[in-house]
Amino acid sequence: MERRKEEQPIIYIPEEKLLTKLFTKFFTVMRMSCEEEESESLPSLEEVEDIIGYKFKDRSLLQRAFTHTTYRDDSCSSYERLEYVGDSVLGLLIAKEHYSLYSDLGPGMLTRLRAPNVDKEKLARVAVTHNLDKYLRHKKPLLDTQIREFKKAILDYPSHSNGLIDAPKDLSDIVESTIGAIFLDSGSSLDTTWKVVEKLLQPVITPATLQIHPVTKLKELCQKYKLNVQFIDLWEKTREIEVFIDGEFIARGVYRSKRSIAINRAAKNAYDEILRRLLKENINLYDEIVRRLLEKHYNIKEI
């Protein structure tokens, strides 16, 4: 008698679960494919070595220096720890250089001089000047747009905006992480690291090119002419900061993303307006003096 084949039990998968499985598999494959394509399209980090003029012994440090926290790469961690090292090393290098160059400057002035040479905007400028931003591996949705806006904004400020524009922190991060990577790769050599840093930071800000902060500048001007300055903070409601001098509205500053930049812009606009008015008053005063002298000595009553 012929033996019957055992029938395989039919497993019924609910339609919703089946669709979920199919979609999960589909999107996993698509994500892996996109990541492979993106990895292939990224420029080689060897180009970074040519830009900065330093060849890495440990290439993994360079790879890590340009890996953002949002970038998925199991073989490489992000640049956060290198950034921490680079930040400290950069501050030390600039302090050491300024101490040697400017023996007549006190600690207060040295601190003021160091700040714009190591701040977020300065380092972001370094990144875009040397095109380091195109080597950054990231998955941050708005970062590319922010970088484009920053590149456009700095055209109005060749050296430093002094707090009037917002620089993407991610740009300054990769400069600091690169400095940290060089420092560690070179066996903690400050001299080797400085050779790279000095080239990247050009043009450096010197005592001759150092600007006064817009708020400080405004307050010093008002103090000189015995004017009472008042900032009205409307930022939470309108993203505006208004400036009043002796109770009169003078100027406003607007910036949607950061209150501090709105304040700086308001101070800059107010300073420019007060200076314009003072200049006009001086011109009027000069004209009045000339008129009186002509009338007194030459009997000329009209110019």
PDB file of C-alpha atoms in Angstrom:
ATOM      1  CA  MET A   1       0.000   0.000   0.000  1.00  0.00           C
ATOM      2  CA  GLU A   2       1.375   3.409  -1.072  1.00  0.00           C
ATOM      3  CA  ARG A   3       2.467   5.548   1.794  1.00  0.00           C
ATOM      4  CA  ARG A   4       0.890   8.981   1.951  1.00  0.00           C
ATOM      5  CA  LYS A   5       3.167  11.958   2.028  1.00  0.00           C
ATOM      6  CA  GLU A   6       2.818  13.989   5.147  1.00  0.00           C
ATOM      7  CA  GLU A   7       1.120  17.251   4.422  1.00  0.00           C
ATOM      8  CA  GLN A   8       2.976  20.368   5.532  1.00  0.00           C
ATOM      9  CA  PRO A   9       0.922  22.472   7.885  1.00  0.00           C
ATOM     10  CA  ILE A  10      -0.189  25.750   6.363  1.00  0.00           C
ATOM     11  CA  ILE A  11       0.860  28.733   8.429  1.00  0.00           C
ATOM     12  CA  TYR A  12      -1.445  31.661   8.136  1.00  0.00           C
ATOM     13  CA  ILE A  13       0.207  35.054   8.608  1.00  0.00           C
ATOM     14  CA  PRO A  14      -2.164  37.900   9.223  1.00  0.00           C
ATOM     15  CA  GLU A  15      -2.153  40.338   6.298  1.00  0.00           C
ATOM     16  CA  GLU A  16      -0.955  43.306   8.402  1.00  0.00           C
ATOM     17  CA  LYS A  17       2.070  41.404   9.738  1.00  0.00           C
ATOM     18  CA  LEU A  18       2.954  40.151   6.284  1.00  0.00           C
ATOM     19  CA  LEU A  19       2.877  43.686   4.871  1.00  0.00           C
ATOM     20  CA  THR A  20       4.948  44.959   7.783  1.00  0.00           C
ATOM     21  CA  LYS A  21       7.588  42.287   7.155  1.00  0.00           C
ATOM     22  CA  LEU A  22       7.708  43.046   3.444  1.00  0.00           C
ATOM     23  CA  PHE A  23       7.999  46.810   3.952  1.00  0.00           C
ATOM     24  CA  THR A  24      10.660  46.396   6.652  1.00  0.00           C
ATOM     25  CA  LYS A  25      12.748  44.208   4.379  1.00  0.00           C
ATOM     26  CA  PHE A  26      12.247  46.572   1.440  1.00  0.00           C
ATOM     27  CA  PHE A  27      13.292  49.701   3.346  1.00  0.00           C
ATOM     28  CA  THR A  28      16.264  47.908   4.931  1.00  0.00           C
ATOM     29  CA  VAL A  29      17.554  46.969   1.491  1.00  0.00           C
ATOM     30  CA  MET A  30      16.917  50.490   0.195  1.00  0.00           C
ATOM     31  CA  ARG A  31      18.697  52.087   3.157  1.00  0.00           C
ATOM     32  CA  MET A  32      21.725  49.826   2.736  1.00  0.00           C
ATOM     33  CA  SER A  33      21.795  50.593  -0.977  1.00  0.00           C
ATOM     34  CA  CYS A  34      21.617  54.362  -0.353  1.00  0.00           C
ATOM     35  CA  GLU A  35      24.375  54.169   2.251  1.00  0.00           C
ATOM     36  CA  GLU A  36      26.595  52.250  -0.165  1.00  0.00           C
ATOM     37  CA  GLU A  37      25.945  54.808  -2.909  1.00  0.00           C
ATOM     38  CA  GLU A  38      26.609  57.716  -0.546  1.00  0.00           C
ATOM     39  CA  SER A  39      29.800  56.100   0.710  1.00  0.00           C
ATOM     40  CA  GLU A  40      30.998  55.700  -2.873  1.00  0.00           C
ATOM     41  CA  SER A  41      30.092  59.336  -3.728  1.00  0.00           C
ATOM     42  CA  LEU A  42      31.980  60.864  -0.789  1.00  0.00           C
ATOM     43  CA  PRO A  43      35.345  62.356  -1.795  1.00  0.00           C
ATOM     44  CA  SER A  44      38.463  60.587  -0.589  1.00  0.00           C
ATOM     45  CA  LEU A  45      39.891  61.707   2.729  1.00  0.00           C
ATOM     46  CA  GLU A  46      43.324  61.536   1.114  1.00  0.00           C
ATOM     47  CA  GLU A  47      42.416  64.909  -0.372  1.00  0.00           C
ATOM     48  CA  VAL A  48      42.139  66.295   3.166  1.00  0.00           C
ATOM     49  CA  GLU A  49      45.753  65.305   3.795  1.00  0.00           C
ATOM     50  CA  ASP A  50      46.777  67.321   0.737  1.00  0.00           C
ATOM     51  CA  ILE A  51      44.741  70.324   1.912  1.00  0.00           C
ATOM     52  CA  ILE A  52      46.137  70.417   5.442  1.00  0.00           C
ATOM     53  CA  GLY A  53      49.647  69.304   4.485  1.00  0.00           C
ATOM     54  CA  TYR A  54      49.834  66.382   6.876  1.00  0.00           C
ATOM     55  CA  LYS A  55      49.972  62.619   6.196  1.00  0.00           C
ATOM     56  CA  PHE A  56      48.371  60.424   8.831  1.00  0.00           C
ATOM     57  CA  LYS A  57      50.074  57.314  10.151  1.00  0.00           C
ATOM     58  CA  ASP A  58      46.748  56.150  11.572  1.00  0.00           C
ATOM     59  CA  ARG A  59      44.091  56.779   8.920  1.00  0.00           C
ATOM     60  CA  SER A  60      41.297  55.797  11.298  1.00  0.00           C
ATOM     61  CA  LEU A  61      41.879  59.056  13.200  1.00  0.00           C
ATOM     62  CA  LEU A  62      41.284  61.059  10.038  1.00  0.00           C
ATOM     63  CA  GLN A  63      38.154  59.055   9.221  1.00  0.00           C
ATOM     64  CA  ARG A  64      36.828  59.607  12.728  1.00  0.00           C
ATOM     65  CA  ALA A  65      37.592  63.346  12.526  1.00  0.00           C
ATOM     66  CA  PHE A  66      35.056  63.698   9.687  1.00  0.00           C
ATOM     67  CA  THR A  67      32.333  61.383  10.999  1.00  0.00           C
ATOM     68  CA  HIS A  68      29.308  63.173  12.457  1.00  0.00           C
ATOM     69  CA  THR A  69      27.250  61.639  15.260  1.00  0.00           C
ATOM     70  CA  THR A  70      24.322  61.252  12.847  1.00  0.00           C
ATOM     71  CA  TYR A  71      26.318  59.134  10.399  1.00  0.00           C
ATOM     72  CA  ARG A  72      25.772  55.390  10.717  1.00  0.00           C
ATOM     73  CA  ASP A  73      29.093  53.556  10.563  1.00  0.00           C
ATOM     74  CA  ASP A  74      29.707  50.579  12.831  1.00  0.00           C
ATOM     75  CA  SER A  75      33.416  50.572  11.989  1.00  0.00           C
ATOM     76  CA  CYS A  76      34.015  54.171  13.046  1.00  0.00           C
ATOM     77  CA  SER A  77      32.927  56.308  15.999  1.00  0.00           C
ATOM     78  CA  SER A  78      32.070  60.010  15.696  1.00  0.00           C
ATOM     79  CA  TYR A  79      34.459  62.942  16.031  1.00  0.00           C
ATOM     80  CA  GLU A  80      33.207  64.092  19.458  1.00  0.00           C
ATOM     81  CA  ARG A  81      36.217  62.885  21.488  1.00  0.00           C
ATOM     82  CA  LEU A  82      38.703  64.228  18.928  1.00  0.00           C
ATOM     83  CA  GLU A  83      36.872  67.556  18.946  1.00  0.00           C
ATOM     84  CA  TYR A  84      37.315  67.712  22.731  1.00  0.00           C
ATOM     85  CA  VAL A  85      41.073  67.173  22.370  1.00  0.00           C
ATOM     86  CA  GLY A  86      41.375  69.617  19.461  1.00  0.00           C
ATOM     87  CA  ASP A  87      39.541  72.373  21.311  1.00  0.00           C
ATOM     88  CA  SER A  88      42.005  72.203  24.211  1.00  0.00           C
ATOM     89  CA  VAL A  89      45.069  71.910  21.963  1.00  0.00           C
ATOM     90  CA  LEU A  90      44.004  74.865  19.799  1.00  0.00           C
ATOM     91  CA  GLY A  91      43.478  77.098  22.833  1.00  0.00           C
ATOM     92  CA  LEU A  92      46.936  76.186  24.145  1.00  0.00           C
ATOM     93  CA  LEU A  93      48.640  76.760  20.776  1.00  0.00           C
ATOM     94  CA  ILE A  94      47.074  80.202  20.311  1.00  0.00           C
ATOM     95  CA  ALA A  95      47.871  81.205  23.912  1.00  0.00           C
ATOM     96  CA  LYS A  96      51.489  80.085  23.441  1.00  0.00           C
ATOM     97  CA  GLU A  97      51.832  81.968  20.138  1.00  0.00           C
ATOM     98  CA  HIS A  98      50.299  85.188  21.464  1.00  0.00           C
ATOM     99  CA  TYR A  99      52.416  85.048  24.616  1.00  0.00           C
ATOM    100  CA  SER A 100      55.549  84.951  22.440  1.00  0.00           C
ATOM    101  CA  LEU A 101      54.439  87.549  19.881  1.00  0.00           C
ATOM    102  CA  TYR A 102      52.879  90.200  22.132  1.00  0.00           C
ATOM    103  CA  SER A 103      55.074  90.588  25.217  1.00  0.00           C
ATOM    104  CA  ASP A 104      53.503  93.975  25.976  1.00  0.00           C
ATOM    105  CA  LEU A 105      49.918  92.684  26.249  1.00  0.00           C
ATOM    106  CA  GLY A 106      48.344  91.821  29.588  1.00  0.00           C
ATOM    107  CA  PRO A 107      46.178  88.727  30.238  1.00  0.00           C
ATOM    108  CA  GLY A 108      42.915  90.603  29.647  1.00  0.00           C
ATOM    109  CA  MET A 109      43.929  91.770  26.174  1.00  0.00           C
ATOM    110  CA  LEU A 110      45.450  88.363  25.347  1.00  0.00           C
ATOM    111  CA  THR A 111      42.148  86.729  26.244  1.00  0.00           C
ATOM    112  CA  ARG A 112      40.252  89.177  24.002  1.00  0.00           C
ATOM    113  CA  LEU A 113      42.681  88.493  21.170  1.00  0.00           C
ATOM    114  CA  ARG A 114      42.480  84.722  21.510  1.00  0.00           C
ATOM    115  CA  ALA A 115      38.669  84.554  21.445  1.00  0.00           C
ATOM    116  CA  PRO A 116      38.015  85.548  17.796  1.00  0.00           C
ATOM    117  CA  ASN A 117      40.875  83.329  16.618  1.00  0.00           C
ATOM    118  CA  VAL A 118      39.365  80.164  18.098  1.00  0.00           C
ATOM    119  CA  ASP A 119      35.605  80.832  18.235  1.00  0.00           C
ATOM    120  CA  LYS A 120      32.888  79.038  16.291  1.00  0.00           C
ATOM    121  CA  GLU A 121      32.712  81.537  13.459  1.00  0.00           C
ATOM    122  CA  LYS A 122      36.478  81.662  12.902  1.00  0.00           C
ATOM    123  CA  LEU A 123      36.791  77.873  12.732  1.00  0.00           C
ATOM    124  CA  ALA A 124      33.701  77.560  10.519  1.00  0.00           C
ATOM    125  CA  ARG A 125      35.382  80.034   8.151  1.00  0.00           C
ATOM    126  CA  VAL A 126      38.482  77.823   8.169  1.00  0.00           C
ATOM    127  CA  ALA A 127      36.346  74.825   7.197  1.00  0.00           C
ATOM    128  CA  VAL A 128      34.669  76.517   4.214  1.00  0.00           C
ATOM    129  CA  THR A 129      37.821  78.355   3.096  1.00  0.00           C
ATOM    130  CA  HIS A 130      39.604  75.016   2.717  1.00  0.00           C
ATOM    131  CA  ASN A 131      36.467  73.146   1.525  1.00  0.00           C
ATOM    132  CA  LEU A 132      36.647  70.754   4.465  1.00  0.00           C
ATOM    133  CA  ASP A 133      32.847  70.730   4.729  1.00  0.00           C
ATOM    134  CA  LYS A 134      32.492  68.506   1.651  1.00  0.00           C
ATOM    135  CA  TYR A 135      34.329  65.676   3.435  1.00  0.00           C
ATOM    136  CA  LEU A 136      32.005  65.633   6.447  1.00  0.00           C
ATOM    137  CA  ARG A 137      29.998  62.407   6.665  1.00  0.00           C
ATOM    138  CA  HIS A 138      26.622  63.206   8.206  1.00  0.00           C
ATOM    139  CA  LYS A 139      22.863  62.599   8.089  1.00  0.00           C
ATOM    140  CA  LYS A 140      21.785  65.966   9.494  1.00  0.00           C
ATOM    141  CA  PRO A 141      18.849  67.150   7.327  1.00  0.00           C
ATOM    142  CA  LEU A 142      19.337  70.939   7.412  1.00  0.00           C
ATOM    143  CA  LEU A 143      23.125  71.127   7.680  1.00  0.00           C
ATOM    144  CA  ASP A 144      23.854  71.528   3.957  1.00  0.00           C
ATOM    145  CA  THR A 145      21.388  74.429   3.769  1.00  0.00           C
ATOM    146  CA  GLN A 146      22.924  76.058   6.844  1.00  0.00           C
ATOM    147  CA  ILE A 147      26.397  75.771   5.321  1.00  0.00           C
ATOM    148  CA  ARG A 148      25.232  77.403   2.086  1.00  0.00           C
ATOM    149  CA  GLU A 149      23.653  80.279   4.047  1.00  0.00           C
ATOM    150  CA  PHE A 150      26.824  80.723   6.084  1.00  0.00           C
ATOM    151  CA  LYS A 151      29.000  80.842   2.963  1.00  0.00           C
ATOM    152  CA  LYS A 152      26.751  83.562   1.574  1.00  0.00           C
ATOM    153  CA  ALA A 153      26.659  85.551   4.841  1.00  0.00           C
ATOM    154  CA  ILE A 154      30.439  85.771   5.300  1.00  0.00           C
ATOM    155  CA  LEU A 155      30.812  87.572   1.978  1.00  0.00           C
ATOM    156  CA  ASP A 156      29.713  90.750   3.800  1.00  0.00           C
ATOM    157  CA  TYR A 157      32.339  90.237   6.511  1.00  0.00           C
ATOM    158  CA  PRO A 158      35.738  89.322   5.007  1.00  0.00           C
ATOM    159  CA  SER A 159      37.498  88.802   8.349  1.00  0.00           C
ATOM    160  CA  HIS A 160      34.949  88.245  11.150  1.00  0.00           C
ATOM    161  CA  SER A 161      31.372  89.408  11.712  1.00  0.00           C
ATOM    162  CA  ASN A 162      31.982  89.887  15.445  1.00  0.00           C
ATOM    163  CA  GLY A 163      28.790  88.096  16.445  1.00  0.00           C
ATOM    164  CA  LEU A 164      26.488  89.299  13.661  1.00  0.00           C
ATOM    165  CA  ILE A 165      26.094  85.985  11.791  1.00  0.00           C
ATOM    166  CA  ASP A 166      25.469  82.436  12.934  1.00  0.00           C
ATOM    167  CA  ALA A 167      28.034  79.777  12.047  1.00  0.00           C
ATOM    168  CA  PRO A 168      27.076  76.065  11.954  1.00  0.00           C
ATOM    169  CA  LYS A 169      28.813  74.451  14.925  1.00  0.00           C
ATOM    170  CA  ASP A 170      29.398  71.276  12.913  1.00  0.00           C
ATOM    171  CA  LEU A 171      31.868  73.190  10.715  1.00  0.00           C
ATOM    172  CA  SER A 172      33.959  74.367  13.660  1.00  0.00           C
ATOM    173  CA  ASP A 173      33.719  70.855  15.134  1.00  0.00           C
ATOM    174  CA  ILE A 174      35.485  69.219  12.193  1.00  0.00           C
ATOM    175  CA  VAL A 175      38.331  71.738  12.370  1.00  0.00           C
ATOM    176  CA  GLU A 176      38.789  71.011  16.076  1.00  0.00           C
ATOM    177  CA  SER A 177      38.507  67.247  15.540  1.00  0.00           C
ATOM    178  CA  THR A 178      41.109  67.450  12.739  1.00  0.00           C
ATOM    179  CA  ILE A 179      43.456  69.331  15.064  1.00  0.00           C
ATOM    180  CA  GLY A 180      42.863  66.698  17.745  1.00  0.00           C
ATOM    181  CA  ALA A 181      43.544  63.909  15.248  1.00  0.00           C
ATOM    182  CA  ILE A 182      46.824  65.500  14.113  1.00  0.00           C
ATOM    183  CA  PHE A 183      47.935  66.037  17.704  1.00  0.00           C
ATOM    184  CA  LEU A 184      47.341  62.379  18.629  1.00  0.00           C
ATOM    185  CA  ASP A 185      48.722  60.995  15.362  1.00  0.00           C
ATOM    186  CA  SER A 186      51.927  63.029  15.713  1.00  0.00           C
ATOM    187  CA  GLY A 187      52.621  61.640  19.178  1.00  0.00           C
ATOM    188  CA  SER A 188      51.228  64.725  20.931  1.00  0.00           C
ATOM    189  CA  SER A 189      53.643  67.065  19.133  1.00  0.00           C
ATOM    190  CA  LEU A 190      52.623  70.696  19.604  1.00  0.00           C
ATOM    191  CA  ASP A 191      55.182  71.847  17.030  1.00  0.00           C
ATOM    192  CA  THR A 192      53.871  69.522  14.314  1.00  0.00           C
ATOM    193  CA  THR A 193      50.273  70.427  15.102  1.00  0.00           C
ATOM    194  CA  TRP A 194      51.027  74.164  15.086  1.00  0.00           C
ATOM    195  CA  LYS A 195      52.566  73.965  11.594  1.00  0.00           C
ATOM    196  CA  VAL A 196      49.200  72.767  10.289  1.00  0.00           C
ATOM    197  CA  VAL A 197      47.063  75.039  12.478  1.00  0.00           C
ATOM    198  CA  GLU A 198      49.028  78.194  11.640  1.00  0.00           C
ATOM    199  CA  LYS A 199      48.438  77.607   7.923  1.00  0.00           C
ATOM    200  CA  LEU A 200      44.723  76.822   8.360  1.00  0.00           C
ATOM    201  CA  LEU A 201      43.943  79.882  10.506  1.00  0.00           C
ATOM    202  CA  GLN A 202      45.217  82.453   8.021  1.00  0.00           C
ATOM    203  CA  PRO A 203      44.437  85.296   8.096  1.00  0.00           C
ATOM    204  CA  VAL A 204      44.759  85.442  11.875  1.00  0.00           C
ATOM    205  CA  ILE A 205      43.252  88.302  13.844  1.00  0.00           C
ATOM    206  CA  THR A 206      45.917  90.586  15.326  1.00  0.00           C
ATOM    207  CA  PRO A 207      45.713  93.490  17.798  1.00  0.00           C
ATOM    208  CA  ALA A 208      45.527  95.794  14.773  1.00  0.00           C
ATOM    209  CA  THR A 209      42.530  93.990  13.253  1.00  0.00           C
ATOM    210  CA  LEU A 210      40.770  93.085  16.509  1.00  0.00           C
ATOM    211  CA  GLN A 211      37.235  94.502  16.617  1.00  0.00           C
ATOM    212  CA  ILE A 212      35.258  95.609  19.666  1.00  0.00           C
ATOM    213  CA  HIS A 213      32.083  93.640  20.360  1.00  0.00           C
ATOM    214  CA  PRO A 214      28.965  95.526  19.110  1.00  0.00           C
ATOM    215  CA  VAL A 215      27.342  95.754  22.563  1.00  0.00           C
ATOM    216  CA  THR A 216      30.572  96.963  24.190  1.00  0.00           C
ATOM    217  CA  LYS A 217      31.070  99.459  21.367  1.00  0.00           C
ATOM    218  CA  LEU A 218      27.578 100.895  21.813  1.00  0.00           C
ATOM    219  CA  LYS A 219      27.867 101.168  25.597  1.00  0.00           C
ATOM    220  CA  GLU A 220      31.258 102.898  25.374  1.00  0.00           C
ATOM    221  CA  LEU A 221      29.870 105.434  22.893  1.00  0.00           C
ATOM    222  CA  CYS A 222      26.841 106.138  25.093  1.00  0.00           C
ATOM    223  CA  GLN A 223      29.044 106.490  28.155  1.00  0.00           C
ATOM    224  CA  LYS A 224      31.281 108.989  26.345  1.00  0.00           C
ATOM    225  CA  TYR A 225      28.335 111.211  25.410  1.00  0.00           C
ATOM    226  CA  LYS A 226      26.399 110.585  28.650  1.00  0.00           C
ATOM    227  CA  LEU A 227      23.520 108.815  26.900  1.00  0.00           C
ATOM    228  CA  ASN A 228      21.260 106.291  28.589  1.00  0.00           C
ATOM    229  CA  VAL A 229      20.978 103.077  26.564  1.00  0.00           C
ATOM    230  CA  GLN A 230      18.235 100.479  27.065  1.00  0.00           C
ATOM    231  CA  PHE A 231      17.677  97.138  25.319  1.00  0.00           C
ATOM    232  CA  ILE A 232      14.052  95.973  25.020  1.00  0.00           C
ATOM    233  CA  ASP A 233      13.863  92.203  24.626  1.00  0.00           C
ATOM    234  CA  LEU A 234      10.984  91.197  22.319  1.00  0.00           C
ATOM    235  CA  TRP A 235      12.744  88.106  21.040  1.00  0.00           C
ATOM    236  CA  GLU A 236      10.341  85.508  22.442  1.00  0.00           C
ATOM    237  CA  LYS A 237       7.407  87.177  20.646  1.00  0.00           C
ATOM    238  CA  THR A 238       8.800  88.788  17.498  1.00  0.00           C
ATOM    239  CA  ARG A 239      12.441  87.634  17.342  1.00  0.00           C
ATOM    240  CA  GLU A 240      13.426  91.307  17.704  1.00  0.00           C
ATOM    241  CA  ILE A 241      15.559  93.335  20.097  1.00  0.00           C
ATOM    242  CA  GLU A 242      14.935  97.097  20.259  1.00  0.00           C
ATOM    243  CA  VAL A 243      17.348  99.770  21.446  1.00  0.00           C
ATOM    244  CA  PHE A 244      16.249 103.030  23.076  1.00  0.00           C
ATOM    245  CA  ILE A 245      18.573 105.958  23.795  1.00  0.00           C
ATOM    246  CA  ASP A 246      17.353 108.454  26.401  1.00  0.00           C
ATOM    247  CA  GLY A 247      13.859 107.010  25.981  1.00  0.00           C
ATOM    248  CA  GLU A 248      13.827 107.365  22.181  1.00  0.00           C
ATOM    249  CA  PHE A 249      13.664 104.366  19.847  1.00  0.00           C
ATOM    250  CA  ILE A 250      16.878 104.217  17.819  1.00  0.00           C
ATOM    251  CA  ALA A 251      17.187 100.806  16.160  1.00  0.00           C
ATOM    252  CA  ARG A 252      16.261  97.143  16.229  1.00  0.00           C
ATOM    253  CA  GLY A 253      17.968  93.848  15.496  1.00  0.00           C
ATOM    254  CA  VAL A 254      16.282  90.739  14.130  1.00  0.00           C
ATOM    255  CA  TYR A 255      17.425  87.130  14.021  1.00  0.00           C
ATOM    256  CA  ARG A 256      15.050  84.195  14.303  1.00  0.00           C
ATOM    257  CA  SER A 257      17.427  81.447  15.438  1.00  0.00           C
ATOM    258  CA  LYS A 258      19.418  83.088  18.246  1.00  0.00           C
ATOM    259  CA  ARG A 259      18.696  85.871  20.713  1.00  0.00           C
ATOM    260  CA  SER A 260      22.398  86.750  21.098  1.00  0.00           C
ATOM    261  CA  ILE A 261      22.770  87.530  17.395  1.00  0.00           C
ATOM    262  CA  ALA A 262      19.601  89.661  17.441  1.00  0.00           C
ATOM    263  CA  ILE A 263      21.098  91.624  20.370  1.00  0.00           C
ATOM    264  CA  ASN A 264      24.407  92.112  18.549  1.00  0.00           C
ATOM    265  CA  ARG A 265      22.641  93.282  15.401  1.00  0.00           C
ATOM    266  CA  ALA A 266      20.504  95.697  17.399  1.00  0.00           C
ATOM    267  CA  ALA A 267      23.623  97.130  19.078  1.00  0.00           C
ATOM    268  CA  LYS A 268      25.417  97.493  15.733  1.00  0.00           C
ATOM    269  CA  ASN A 269      22.435  99.247  14.124  1.00  0.00           C
ATOM    270  CA  ALA A 270      22.020 101.554  17.126  1.00  0.00           C
ATOM    271  CA  TYR A 271      25.727 102.424  17.144  1.00  0.00           C
ATOM    272  CA  ASP A 272      25.644 103.310  13.436  1.00  0.00           C
ATOM    273  CA  GLU A 273      22.546 105.477  13.893  1.00  0.00           C
ATOM    274  CA  ILE A 274      23.948 107.389  16.885  1.00  0.00           C
ATOM    275  CA  LEU A 275      27.217 107.943  15.042  1.00  0.00           C
ATOM    276  CA  ARG A 276      25.290 109.268  12.038  1.00  0.00           C
ATOM    277  CA  ARG A 277      23.356 111.705  14.235  1.00  0.00           C
ATOM    278  CA  LEU A 278      26.480 112.880  16.066  1.00  0.00           C
ATOM    279  CA  LEU A 279      28.236 113.458  12.765  1.00  0.00           C
ATOM    280  CA  LYS A 280      25.262 115.441  11.483  1.00  0.00           C
ATOM    281  CA  GLU A 281      25.242 117.541  14.660  1.00  0.00           C
ATOM    282  CA  ASN A 282      28.953 118.240  14.298  1.00  0.00           C
ATOM    283  CA  ILE A 283      28.504 119.287  10.677  1.00  0.00           C
ATOM    284  CA  ASN A 284      25.640 121.610  11.649  1.00  0.00           C
ATOM    285  CA  LEU A 285      27.752 123.018  14.483  1.00  0.00           C
ATOM    286  CA  TYR A 286      30.658 123.586  12.088  1.00  0.00           C
ATOM    287  CA  ASP A 287      28.360 125.353   9.623  1.00  0.00           C
ATOM    288  CA  GLU A 288      27.026 127.585  12.406  1.00  0.00           C
ATOM    289  CA  ILE A 289      30.565 128.541  13.519  1.00  0.00           C
ATOM    290  CA  VAL A 290      31.578 129.389   9.937  1.00  0.00           C
ATOM    291  CA  ARG A 291      28.407 131.483   9.454  1.00  0.00           C
ATOM    292  CA  ARG A 292      29.043 133.508  12.606  1.00  0.00           C
ATOM    293  CA  LEU A 293      32.692 134.147  11.721  1.00  0.00           C
ATOM    294  CA  LEU A 294      31.760 135.353   8.234  1.00  0.00           C
ATOM    295  CA  GLU A 295      29.053 137.607   9.645  1.00  0.00           C
ATOM    296  CA  LYS A 296      31.359 139.044  12.310  1.00  0.00           C
ATOM    297  CA  HIS A 297      34.460 139.687  10.210  1.00  0.00           C
ATOM    298  CA  TYR A 298      33.078 140.170   6.710  1.00  0.00           C
ATOM    299  CA  ASN A 299      29.471 141.200   7.358  1.00  0.00           C
ATOM    300  CA  ILE A 300      28.288 138.246   5.265  1.00  0.00           C
ATOM    301  CA  LYS A 301      24.975 137.042   6.564  1.00  0.00           C
ATOM    302  CA  GLU A 302      24.264 134.277   4.083  1.00  0.00           C
ATOM    303  CA  ILE A 303      26.538 131.616   2.561  1.00  0.00           C
TER     304      ILE A 303
END
